[in-house]
Coordinates of C-alpha atoms in Angstrom, one line a residue:
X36 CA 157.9 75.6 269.7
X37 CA 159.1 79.0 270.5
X38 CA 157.0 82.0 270.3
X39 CA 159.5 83.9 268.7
X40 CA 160.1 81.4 265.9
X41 CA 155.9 81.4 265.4
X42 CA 155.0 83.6 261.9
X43 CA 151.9 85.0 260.2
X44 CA 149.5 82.1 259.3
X45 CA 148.2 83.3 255.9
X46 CA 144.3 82.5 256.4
X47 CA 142.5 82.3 253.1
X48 CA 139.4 84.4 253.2
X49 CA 136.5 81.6 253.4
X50 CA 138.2 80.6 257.4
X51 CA 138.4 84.8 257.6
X52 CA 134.7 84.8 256.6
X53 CA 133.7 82.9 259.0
X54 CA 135.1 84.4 262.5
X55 CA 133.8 87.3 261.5
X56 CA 130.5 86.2 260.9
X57 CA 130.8 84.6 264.5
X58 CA 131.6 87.9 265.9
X59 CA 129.4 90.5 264.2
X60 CA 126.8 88.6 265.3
X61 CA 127.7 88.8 269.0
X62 CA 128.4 92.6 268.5
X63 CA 124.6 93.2 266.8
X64 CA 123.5 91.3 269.9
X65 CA 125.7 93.5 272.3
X66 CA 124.3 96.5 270.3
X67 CA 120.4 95.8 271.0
X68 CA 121.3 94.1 274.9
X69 CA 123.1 98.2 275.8
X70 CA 119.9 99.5 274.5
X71 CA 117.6 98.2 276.5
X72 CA 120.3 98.3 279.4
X73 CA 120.1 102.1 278.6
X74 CA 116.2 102.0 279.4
X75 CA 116.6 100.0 282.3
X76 CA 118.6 102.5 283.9
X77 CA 116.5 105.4 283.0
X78 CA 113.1 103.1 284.6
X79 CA 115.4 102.8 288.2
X80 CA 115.4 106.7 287.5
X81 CA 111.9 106.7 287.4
X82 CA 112.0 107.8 283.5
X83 CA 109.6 105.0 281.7
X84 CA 111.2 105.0 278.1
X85 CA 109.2 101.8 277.8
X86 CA 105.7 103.5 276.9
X87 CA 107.5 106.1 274.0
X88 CA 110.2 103.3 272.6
X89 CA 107.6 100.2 271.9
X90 CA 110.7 97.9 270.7
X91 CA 109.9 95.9 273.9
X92 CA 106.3 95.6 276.2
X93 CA 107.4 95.3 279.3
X94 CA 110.5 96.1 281.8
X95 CA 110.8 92.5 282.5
X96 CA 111.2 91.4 278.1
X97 CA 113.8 94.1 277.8
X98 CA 115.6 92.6 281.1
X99 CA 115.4 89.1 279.7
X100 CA 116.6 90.6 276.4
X101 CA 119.3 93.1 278.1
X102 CA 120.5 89.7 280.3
X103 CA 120.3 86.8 277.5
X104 CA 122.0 89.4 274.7
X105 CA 124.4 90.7 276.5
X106 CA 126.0 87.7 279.3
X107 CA 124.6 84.9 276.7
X108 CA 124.8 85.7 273.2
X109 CA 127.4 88.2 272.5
X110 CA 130.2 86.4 274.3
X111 CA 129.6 83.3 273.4
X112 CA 129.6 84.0 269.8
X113 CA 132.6 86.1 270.3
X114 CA 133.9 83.6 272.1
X115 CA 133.4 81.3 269.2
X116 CA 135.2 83.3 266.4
X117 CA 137.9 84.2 268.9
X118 CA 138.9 81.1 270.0
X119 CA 138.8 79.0 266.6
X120 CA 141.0 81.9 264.9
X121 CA 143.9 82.2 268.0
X122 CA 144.1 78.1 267.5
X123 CA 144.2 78.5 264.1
X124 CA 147.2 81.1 263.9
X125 CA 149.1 80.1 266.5
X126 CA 149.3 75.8 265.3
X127 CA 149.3 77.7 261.8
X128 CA 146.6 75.3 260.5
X129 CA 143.2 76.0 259.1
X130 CA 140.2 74.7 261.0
X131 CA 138.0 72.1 259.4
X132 CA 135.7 74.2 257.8
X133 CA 133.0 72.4 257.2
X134 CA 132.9 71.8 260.7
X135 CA 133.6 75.1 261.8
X136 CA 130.2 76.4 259.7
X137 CA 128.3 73.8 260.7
X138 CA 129.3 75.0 264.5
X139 CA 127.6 78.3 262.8
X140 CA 124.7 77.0 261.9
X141 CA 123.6 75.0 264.8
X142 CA 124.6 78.5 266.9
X143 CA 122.8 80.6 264.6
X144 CA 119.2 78.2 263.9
X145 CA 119.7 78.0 268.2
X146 CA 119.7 81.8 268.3
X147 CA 117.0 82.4 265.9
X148 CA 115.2 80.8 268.2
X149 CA 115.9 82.5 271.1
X150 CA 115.2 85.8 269.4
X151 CA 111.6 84.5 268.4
X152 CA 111.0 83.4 272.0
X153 CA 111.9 86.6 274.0
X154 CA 111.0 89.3 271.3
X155 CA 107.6 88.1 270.9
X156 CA 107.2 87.9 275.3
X157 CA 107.0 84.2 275.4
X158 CA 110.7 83.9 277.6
X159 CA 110.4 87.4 280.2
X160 CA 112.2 84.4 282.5
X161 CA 115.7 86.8 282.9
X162 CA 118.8 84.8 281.8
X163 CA 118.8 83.2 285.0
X164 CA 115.6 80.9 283.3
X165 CA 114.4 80.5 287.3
X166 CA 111.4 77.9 287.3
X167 CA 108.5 78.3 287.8
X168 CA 109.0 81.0 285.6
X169 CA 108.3 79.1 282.4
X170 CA 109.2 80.2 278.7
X171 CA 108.2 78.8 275.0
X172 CA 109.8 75.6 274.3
X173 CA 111.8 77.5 271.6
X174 CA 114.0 79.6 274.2
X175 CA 115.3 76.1 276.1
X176 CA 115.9 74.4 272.8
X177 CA 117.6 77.5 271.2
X178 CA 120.0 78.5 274.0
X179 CA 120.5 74.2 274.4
X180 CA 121.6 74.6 270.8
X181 CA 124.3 77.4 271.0
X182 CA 125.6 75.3 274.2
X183 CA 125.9 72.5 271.7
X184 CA 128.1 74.6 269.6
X185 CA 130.6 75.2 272.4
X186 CA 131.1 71.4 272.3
X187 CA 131.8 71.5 268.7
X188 CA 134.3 74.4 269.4
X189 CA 135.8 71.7 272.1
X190 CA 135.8 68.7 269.4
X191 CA 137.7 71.2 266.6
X192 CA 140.0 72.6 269.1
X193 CA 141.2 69.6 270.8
X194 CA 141.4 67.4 267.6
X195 CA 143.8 70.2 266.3
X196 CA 145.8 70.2 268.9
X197 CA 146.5 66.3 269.1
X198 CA 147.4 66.8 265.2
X199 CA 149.6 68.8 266.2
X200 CA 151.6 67.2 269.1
X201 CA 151.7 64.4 266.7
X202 CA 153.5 66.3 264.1
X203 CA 155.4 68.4 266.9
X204 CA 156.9 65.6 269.3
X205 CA 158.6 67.0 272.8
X206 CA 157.8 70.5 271.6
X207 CA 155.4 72.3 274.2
X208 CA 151.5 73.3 272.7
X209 CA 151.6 77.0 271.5
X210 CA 150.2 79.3 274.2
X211 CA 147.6 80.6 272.5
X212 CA 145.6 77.1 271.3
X213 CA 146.7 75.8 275.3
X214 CA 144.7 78.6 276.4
X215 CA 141.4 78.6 274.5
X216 CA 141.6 74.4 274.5
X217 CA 141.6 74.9 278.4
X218 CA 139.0 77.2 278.1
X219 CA 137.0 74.8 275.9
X220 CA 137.5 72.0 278.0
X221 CA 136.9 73.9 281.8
X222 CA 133.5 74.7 279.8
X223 CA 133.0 71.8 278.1
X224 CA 133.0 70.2 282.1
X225 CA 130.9 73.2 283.3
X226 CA 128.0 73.0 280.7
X227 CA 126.8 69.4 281.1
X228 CA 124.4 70.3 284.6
X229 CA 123.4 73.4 282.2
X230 CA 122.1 71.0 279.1
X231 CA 120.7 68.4 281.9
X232 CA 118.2 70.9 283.0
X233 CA 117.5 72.4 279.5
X234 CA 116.8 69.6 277.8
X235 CA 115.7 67.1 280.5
X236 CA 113.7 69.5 282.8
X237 CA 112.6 72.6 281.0
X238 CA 111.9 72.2 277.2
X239 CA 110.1 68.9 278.4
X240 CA 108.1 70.7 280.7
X241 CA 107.6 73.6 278.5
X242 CA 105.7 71.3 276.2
X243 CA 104.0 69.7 278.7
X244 CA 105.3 66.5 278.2
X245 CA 106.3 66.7 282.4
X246 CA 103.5 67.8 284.8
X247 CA 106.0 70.4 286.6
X248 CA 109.7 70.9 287.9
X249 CA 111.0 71.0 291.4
X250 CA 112.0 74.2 291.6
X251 CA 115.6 74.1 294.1
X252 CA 117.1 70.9 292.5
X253 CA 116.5 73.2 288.8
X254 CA 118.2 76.0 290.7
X255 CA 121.0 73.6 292.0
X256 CA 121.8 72.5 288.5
X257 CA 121.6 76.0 286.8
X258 CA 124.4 77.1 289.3
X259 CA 126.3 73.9 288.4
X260 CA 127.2 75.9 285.5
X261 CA 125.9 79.3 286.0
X262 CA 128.8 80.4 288.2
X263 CA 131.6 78.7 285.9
X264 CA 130.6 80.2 283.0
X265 CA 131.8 83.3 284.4
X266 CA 135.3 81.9 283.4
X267 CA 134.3 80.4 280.0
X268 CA 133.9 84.3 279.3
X269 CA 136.6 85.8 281.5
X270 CA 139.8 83.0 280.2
X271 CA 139.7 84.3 276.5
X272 CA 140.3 88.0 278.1
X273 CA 142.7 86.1 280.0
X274 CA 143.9 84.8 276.7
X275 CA 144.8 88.2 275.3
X276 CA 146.0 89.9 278.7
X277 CA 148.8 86.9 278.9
X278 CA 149.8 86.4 275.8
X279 CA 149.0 89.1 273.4
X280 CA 148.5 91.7 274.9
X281 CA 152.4 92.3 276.3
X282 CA 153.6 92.5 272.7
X283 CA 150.8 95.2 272.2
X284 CA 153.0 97.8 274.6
X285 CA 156.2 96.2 273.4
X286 CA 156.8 93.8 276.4
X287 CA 157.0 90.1 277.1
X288 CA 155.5 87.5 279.0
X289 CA 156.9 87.4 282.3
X290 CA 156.6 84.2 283.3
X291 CA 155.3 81.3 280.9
X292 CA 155.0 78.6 283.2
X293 CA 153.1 80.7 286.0
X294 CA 150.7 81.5 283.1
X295 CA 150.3 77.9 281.9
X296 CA 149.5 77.0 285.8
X297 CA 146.7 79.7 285.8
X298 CA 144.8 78.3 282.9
X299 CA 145.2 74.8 283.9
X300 CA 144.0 75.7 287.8
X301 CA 141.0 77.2 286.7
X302 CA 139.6 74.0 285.0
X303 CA 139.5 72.4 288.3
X304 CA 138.6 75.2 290.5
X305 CA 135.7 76.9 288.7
X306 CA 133.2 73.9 288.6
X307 CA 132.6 73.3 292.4
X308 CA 131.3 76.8 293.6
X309 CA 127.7 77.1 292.5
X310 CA 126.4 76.9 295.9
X311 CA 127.5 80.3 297.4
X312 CA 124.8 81.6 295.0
X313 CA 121.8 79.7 297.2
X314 CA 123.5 80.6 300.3
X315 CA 119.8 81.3 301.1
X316 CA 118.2 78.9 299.4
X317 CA 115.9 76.1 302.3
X318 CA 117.1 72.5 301.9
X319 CA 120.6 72.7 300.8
X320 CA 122.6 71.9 304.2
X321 CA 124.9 74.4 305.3
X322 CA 128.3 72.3 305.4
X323 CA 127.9 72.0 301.6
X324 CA 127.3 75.8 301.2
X325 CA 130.5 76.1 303.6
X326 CA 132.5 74.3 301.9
X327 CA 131.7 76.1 298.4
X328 CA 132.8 79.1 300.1
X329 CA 136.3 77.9 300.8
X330 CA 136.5 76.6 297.3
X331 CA 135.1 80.0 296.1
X332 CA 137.7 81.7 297.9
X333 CA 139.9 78.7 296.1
X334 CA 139.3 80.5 293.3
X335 CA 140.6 83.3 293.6
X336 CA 144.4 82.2 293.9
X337 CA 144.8 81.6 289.7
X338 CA 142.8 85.3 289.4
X339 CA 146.0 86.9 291.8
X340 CA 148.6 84.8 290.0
X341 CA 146.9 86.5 286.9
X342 CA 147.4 90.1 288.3
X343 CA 151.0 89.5 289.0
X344 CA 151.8 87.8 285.9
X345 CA 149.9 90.6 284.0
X346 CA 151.1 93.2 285.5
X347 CA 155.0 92.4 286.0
X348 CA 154.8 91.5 281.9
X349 CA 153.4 95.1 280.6
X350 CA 155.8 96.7 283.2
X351 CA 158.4 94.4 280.8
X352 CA 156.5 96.9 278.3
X353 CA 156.4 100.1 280.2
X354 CA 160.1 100.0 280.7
X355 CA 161.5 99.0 277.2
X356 CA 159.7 102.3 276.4
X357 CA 161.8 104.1 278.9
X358 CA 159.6 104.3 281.9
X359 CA 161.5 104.9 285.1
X360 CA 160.8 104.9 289.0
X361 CA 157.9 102.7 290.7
X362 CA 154.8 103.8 288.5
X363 CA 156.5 105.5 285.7
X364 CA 156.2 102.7 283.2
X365 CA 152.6 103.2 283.3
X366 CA 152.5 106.2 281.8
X367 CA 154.8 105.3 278.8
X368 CA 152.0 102.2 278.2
X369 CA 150.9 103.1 274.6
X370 CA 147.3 104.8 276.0
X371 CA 147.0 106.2 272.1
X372 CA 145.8 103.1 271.2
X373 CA 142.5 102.1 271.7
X374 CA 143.2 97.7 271.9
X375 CA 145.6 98.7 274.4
X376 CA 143.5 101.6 276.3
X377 CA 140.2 99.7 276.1
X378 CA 142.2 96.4 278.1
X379 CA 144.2 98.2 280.5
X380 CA 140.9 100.4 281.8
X381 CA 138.9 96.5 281.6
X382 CA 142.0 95.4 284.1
X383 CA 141.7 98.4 286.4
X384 CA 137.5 97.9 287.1
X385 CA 137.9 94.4 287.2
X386 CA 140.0 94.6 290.3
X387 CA 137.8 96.0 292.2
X388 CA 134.9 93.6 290.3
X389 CA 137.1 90.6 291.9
X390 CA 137.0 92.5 295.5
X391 CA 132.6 93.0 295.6
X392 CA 133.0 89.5 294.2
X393 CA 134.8 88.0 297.7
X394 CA 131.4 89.8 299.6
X395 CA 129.2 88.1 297.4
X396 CA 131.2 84.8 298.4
X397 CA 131.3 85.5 301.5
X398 CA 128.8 83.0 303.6
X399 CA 128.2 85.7 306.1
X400 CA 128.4 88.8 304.2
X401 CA 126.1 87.7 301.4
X402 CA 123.2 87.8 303.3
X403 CA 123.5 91.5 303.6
X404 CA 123.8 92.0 299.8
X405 CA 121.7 88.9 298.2
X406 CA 119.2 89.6 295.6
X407 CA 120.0 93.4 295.6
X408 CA 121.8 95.8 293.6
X409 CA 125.1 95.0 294.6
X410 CA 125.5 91.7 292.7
X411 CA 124.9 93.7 288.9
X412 CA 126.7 96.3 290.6
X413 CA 129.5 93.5 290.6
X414 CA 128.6 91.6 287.6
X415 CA 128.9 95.1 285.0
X416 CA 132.5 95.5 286.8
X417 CA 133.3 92.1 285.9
X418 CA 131.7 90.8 282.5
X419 CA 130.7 93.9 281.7
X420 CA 133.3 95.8 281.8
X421 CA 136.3 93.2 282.1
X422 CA 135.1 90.6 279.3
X423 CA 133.1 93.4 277.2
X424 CA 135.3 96.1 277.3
X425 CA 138.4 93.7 276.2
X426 CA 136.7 92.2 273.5
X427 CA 136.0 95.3 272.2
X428 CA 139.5 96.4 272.8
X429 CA 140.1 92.8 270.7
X430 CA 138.4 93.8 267.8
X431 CA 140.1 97.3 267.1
X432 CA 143.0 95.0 265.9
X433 CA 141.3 92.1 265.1
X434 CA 138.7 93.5 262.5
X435 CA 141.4 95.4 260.4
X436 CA 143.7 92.3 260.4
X437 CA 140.0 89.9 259.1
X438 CA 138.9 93.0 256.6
X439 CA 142.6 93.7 255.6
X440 CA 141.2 97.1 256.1
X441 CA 142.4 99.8 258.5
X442 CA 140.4 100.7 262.0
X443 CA 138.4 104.0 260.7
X444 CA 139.5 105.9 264.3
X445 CA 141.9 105.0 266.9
X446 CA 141.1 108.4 268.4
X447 CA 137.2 107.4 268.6
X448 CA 138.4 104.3 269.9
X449 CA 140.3 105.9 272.7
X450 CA 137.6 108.2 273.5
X451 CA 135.0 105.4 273.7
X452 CA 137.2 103.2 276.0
X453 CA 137.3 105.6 278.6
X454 CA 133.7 106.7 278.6
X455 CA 133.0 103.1 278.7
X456 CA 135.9 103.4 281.6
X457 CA 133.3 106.8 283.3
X458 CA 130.2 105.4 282.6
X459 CA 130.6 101.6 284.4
X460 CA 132.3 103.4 287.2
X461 CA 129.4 105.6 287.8
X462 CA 126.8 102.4 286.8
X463 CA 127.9 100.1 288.8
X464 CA 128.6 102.4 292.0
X465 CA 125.0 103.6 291.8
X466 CA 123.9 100.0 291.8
X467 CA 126.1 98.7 294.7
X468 CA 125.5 101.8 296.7
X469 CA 121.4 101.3 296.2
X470 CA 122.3 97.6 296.7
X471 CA 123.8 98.0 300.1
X472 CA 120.4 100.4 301.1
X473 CA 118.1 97.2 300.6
X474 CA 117.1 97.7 296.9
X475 CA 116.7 94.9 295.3
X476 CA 117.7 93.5 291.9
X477 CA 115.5 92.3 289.2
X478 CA 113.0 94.7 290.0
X479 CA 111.4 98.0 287.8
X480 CA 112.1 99.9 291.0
X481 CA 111.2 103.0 289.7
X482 CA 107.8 101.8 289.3
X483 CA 108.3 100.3 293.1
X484 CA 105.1 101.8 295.0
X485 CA 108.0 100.8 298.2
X486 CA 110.8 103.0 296.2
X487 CA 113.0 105.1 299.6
X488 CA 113.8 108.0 299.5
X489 CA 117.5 107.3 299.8
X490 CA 117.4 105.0 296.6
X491 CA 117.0 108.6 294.7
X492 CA 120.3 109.1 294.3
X493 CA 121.8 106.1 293.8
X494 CA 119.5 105.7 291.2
X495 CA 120.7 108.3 289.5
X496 CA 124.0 107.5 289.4
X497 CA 122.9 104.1 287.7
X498 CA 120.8 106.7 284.8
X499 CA 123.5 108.7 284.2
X500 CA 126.4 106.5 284.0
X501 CA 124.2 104.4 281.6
X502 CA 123.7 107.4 279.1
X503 CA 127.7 107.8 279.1
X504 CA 127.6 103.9 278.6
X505 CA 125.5 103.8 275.8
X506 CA 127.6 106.7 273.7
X507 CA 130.5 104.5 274.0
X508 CA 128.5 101.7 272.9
X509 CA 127.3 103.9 269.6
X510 CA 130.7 105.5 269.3
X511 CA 132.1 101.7 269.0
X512 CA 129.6 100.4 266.8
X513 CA 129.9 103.6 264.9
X514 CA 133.8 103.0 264.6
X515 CA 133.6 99.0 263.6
X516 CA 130.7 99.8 260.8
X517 CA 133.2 102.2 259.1
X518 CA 136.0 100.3 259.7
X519 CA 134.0 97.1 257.8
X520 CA 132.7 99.5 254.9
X521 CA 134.1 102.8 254.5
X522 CA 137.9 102.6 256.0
X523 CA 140.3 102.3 253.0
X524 CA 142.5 99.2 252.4
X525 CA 145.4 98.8 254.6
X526 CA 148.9 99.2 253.4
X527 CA 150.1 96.7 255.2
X528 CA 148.5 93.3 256.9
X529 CA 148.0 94.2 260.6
X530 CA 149.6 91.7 262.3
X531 CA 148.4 89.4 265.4
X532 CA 150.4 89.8 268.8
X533 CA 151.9 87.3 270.1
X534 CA 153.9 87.7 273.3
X535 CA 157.6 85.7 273.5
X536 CA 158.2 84.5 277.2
X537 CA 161.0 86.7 278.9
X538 CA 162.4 83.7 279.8
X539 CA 162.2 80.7 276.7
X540 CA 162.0 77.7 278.6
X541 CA 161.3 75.4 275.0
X542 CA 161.5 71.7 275.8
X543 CA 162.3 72.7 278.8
X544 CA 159.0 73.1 280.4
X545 CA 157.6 71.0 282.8
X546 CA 155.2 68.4 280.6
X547 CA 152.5 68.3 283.3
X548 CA 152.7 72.2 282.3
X549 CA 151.0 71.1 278.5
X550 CA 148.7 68.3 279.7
X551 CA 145.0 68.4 280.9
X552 CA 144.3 64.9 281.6
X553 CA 144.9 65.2 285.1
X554 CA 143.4 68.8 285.7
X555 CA 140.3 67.5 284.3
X556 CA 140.2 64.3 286.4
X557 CA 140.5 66.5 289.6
X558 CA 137.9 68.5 288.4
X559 CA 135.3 65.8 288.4
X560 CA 136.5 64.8 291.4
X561 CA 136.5 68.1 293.4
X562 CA 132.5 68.1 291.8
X563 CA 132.0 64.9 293.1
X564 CA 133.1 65.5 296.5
X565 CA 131.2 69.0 297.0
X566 CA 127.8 68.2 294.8
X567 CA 127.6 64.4 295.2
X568 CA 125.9 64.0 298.3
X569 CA 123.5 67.0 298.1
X570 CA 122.6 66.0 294.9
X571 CA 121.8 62.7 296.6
X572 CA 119.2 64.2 299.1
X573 CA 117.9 66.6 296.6
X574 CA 117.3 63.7 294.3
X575 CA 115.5 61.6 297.1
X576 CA 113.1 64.6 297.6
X577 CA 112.4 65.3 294.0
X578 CA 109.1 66.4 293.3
X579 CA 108.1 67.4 290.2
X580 CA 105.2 68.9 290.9
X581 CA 105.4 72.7 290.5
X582 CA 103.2 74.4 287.5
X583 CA 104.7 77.1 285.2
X584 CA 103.9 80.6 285.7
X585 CA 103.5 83.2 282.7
X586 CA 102.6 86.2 284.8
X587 CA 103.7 88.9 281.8

């Protein structure tokens, strides 16, 4: 079908109701995570707001909270609402909706769950849930619960889309439902080590139905699908940067196919890479780390073909608005508004995210940076900046178009995309400078009795850049609350973007282009040949033997 001939898709309210009941609860979550981020940074600072601010007893709760809210529970529910409505419009069918809630409500009982479990300090295990760290049954079963719901996101997504090439023969699958069912699927792949260990290992063990866990092959399997879940948050940014956002500054999609071979690369490619994060870790042989760091680096060729497909389509913008010269068309990039503003500043810090990312992939250069401050230093330029900052840059249209209401302040929402822009810069340099002088991560360092001197200012920049951080994050919940209540009605349904390829290629598009059969196959295989044989040995040396440890 072609993009240009795709129109409006009247939702009635009830399929309205119910992404944005997926998404304001990511966004509360987000809210309370920045918080306690905000309190984390002050503590490196040596400022302990955790005696005066008793929402949390210990640095370690408001880390799990901070990690678990924010990486866990705010993009996965976003991800949920997001994902359902784009393959809604753009097949221009509603969802089953009795599915679609009952997705809800296994996510929701899940995270009411999770909230018991690490508000009342019985999961301070960070979001990494290392053994022999061990948490309250509830925190495995809940977070094993909202993973469940990503597979019900895969069911309703991929049984629309066969409807639909049923009813549409020879026509090509509308970009936006082939990007989020590639997503689905890539994590549908990705999550099964991730449920394994949940609901095998851990929530056994956490009711002591096991003796104890063997503490690398848990590790091994958390990173299974620890490091790919880094896409399942980044490809529905990538979702909007390909094909919506180019209509936002009046441009088109430069190149549909090389788009289509991005999303369809990744499935493959982001499964077999877990190992470059136990590059240190005893007893995993060093081939099989090597050869996760070529595939890591494998990795990175659909990220480049999505910074020149990205880039050359809002130039398309930037020059049908009259820009001239090499770098002129960035300036005539609509910066006044804040979807566009917040996205474009998530692109710019998430270039250099990708660059500290090759360091932390690289087998040599990892050693100098493991387990310090460099890797959040990389991780807020990438999903926190990159995924947050554009899903917030998401809602500033998609909120009014839900509510039929107008945004409340595109000039707030300017202003809080570029302090968000200010404050991650400064963050996340303080952390990778301090990270690069030895100081390591997951640590209340400013409690450190070992704190250096040279730390001190480093750890500054991390306070201060968290303050501008967490007036952004008020000035955008500030913004969305009177957008959903006190904005007046808007004249005039905002619309969704959709981006048209420069180049309509219809029918004419490669099939293998529109087909995930084979993309999938190769990612089992390409898991089979890089985990298969470890997992072997580490399997052969089980020993389930280590007790849990609640030291808070």
């Amino acid at each position: 079908m072609s993009l240009a001939a795709i129109k409006q898709y009247e939702m009635p309210r009830s399929e309205r109701n119910l992404y944005l009941s997926f998404i304001l609860i990511g966004f509360a979550h987000l809210m309370v995570g920045l918080f306690l981020g905000f309190m984390q940074g002050m503590q490196h600072a040596g400022i302990d707001l955790y005696r005066v601010i008793p929402i949390v007893r210990h640095y370690y709760q408001g880390l799990t909270i901070h990690g678990v809210f924010n990486v866990l529970v705010f993009t996965t529910f976003f991800i949920a609402g997001f994902l359902l409505f784009v393959t809604s419009t753009s097949l221009k069918k509603p969802i089953n909706l009795r599915l679609g809630w009952l997705t809800f409500c296994v996510m929701t009982i899940g995270l009411l769950l999770t909230d018991y479990a690490v508000f009342t300090n019985q999961a301070s295990v960070l979001y990494t849930a290392y053994s022999p760290l061990e948490a309250h049954w509830t925190f495995y079963l809940g977070l094993a619960l909202v993973v469940v719901g990503t597979w019900l996101q895969l069911l309703i997504v991929g049984r629309m889309v066969l409807q639909w090439r049923k009813e549409n023969p020879g026509q090509r699958t509308p970009l936006l439902a082939f990007g989020a069912l590639a997503t689905l699927l890539m994590w549908g792949l990705a999550s099964i080590p991730l449920a394994v260990l949940f609901v095998g290992i851990l929530l056994p063990w956490s009711l002591d139905l096991i003796p104890g866990v063997d503490v690398l092959f848990n590790r091994t399997l958390f990173w299974m699908s620890g490091h790919p879940i880094v896409y399942f948050w980044l490809l529905p940014a990538y979702l909007s940067w390909y094909f919506m956002l180019p209509k936002q500054v009046g441009g088109k999609l430069f190149s549909e196919p090389l788009a289509r071979l991005a999303f369809l690369l990744f499935i493959p490619l982001s499964l077999p890479v877990g190992f470059h994060h136990q590059y240190v870790d005893p007893g995993v042989a060093e081939g099989y780390k090597y050869i996760h760091f070529i595939l890591t680096f494998a990795v990175f060729m659909p990220s480049v073909m999505t910074a020149f497909t990205v880039l050359a389509s809002l130039e398309t913008g930037g020059r049908a608005r009259g820009g001239k010269g090499l770098l002129g068309w960035v300036t005539k990039l609509p910066w006044n508004d804040p979807s566009v503003t917040a996205q474009l500043l998530a692109m710019v810090l998430f270039a250099l995210g990708g660059i500290s990312g090759l360091i932390n992939a690289s087998y040599n250069m990892n050693l100098v940076v493991h387990n310090t401050l460099f890797v959040p230093g990389h991780f807020h330029l990438t999903v926190g900046t990159a995924v947050a900052l554009t899903f917030m840059g998401i809602v500033y249209w998609l909120v009014p178009h839900l509510t039929g209401r107008r945004l409340f302040s595109a000039k707030m929402g300017v202003v809080q995309a570029w302090l968000w822009f200010i404050g991650m810069t400064i963050m996340s340099r303080g952390m990778s400078w301090a990270g690069m002088l030895g100081a390591p991560r997951r640590t209340a360092l400013g409690s450190a009795p070992y704190f250096m001197d040279e730390w001190v200012l480093p750890s500054w920049f991390t306070a201060i850049g968290g303050v501008i951080l967490t007036i952004s994050g008020f000035l955008f919940f500030i913004n969305m609350l009177a957008s959903l209540w006190l904005a007046p009605k808007a004249e005039k349904q905002v619309e969704v973007p959709v981006a048209e390829p420069l180049i309509d290629e219809g029918a004419k598009m490669p099939a293998w282009l529109d087909r995930y059969t084979v993309w999938a196959g190769a990612a089992v295989l390409l898991v089979a040949i890089a985990y298969t044989p470890a997992l072997v040995k580490l399997i052969s040396d089980l020993s389930m033997t280590v007790p849990g440890l609640k030291p808070y």
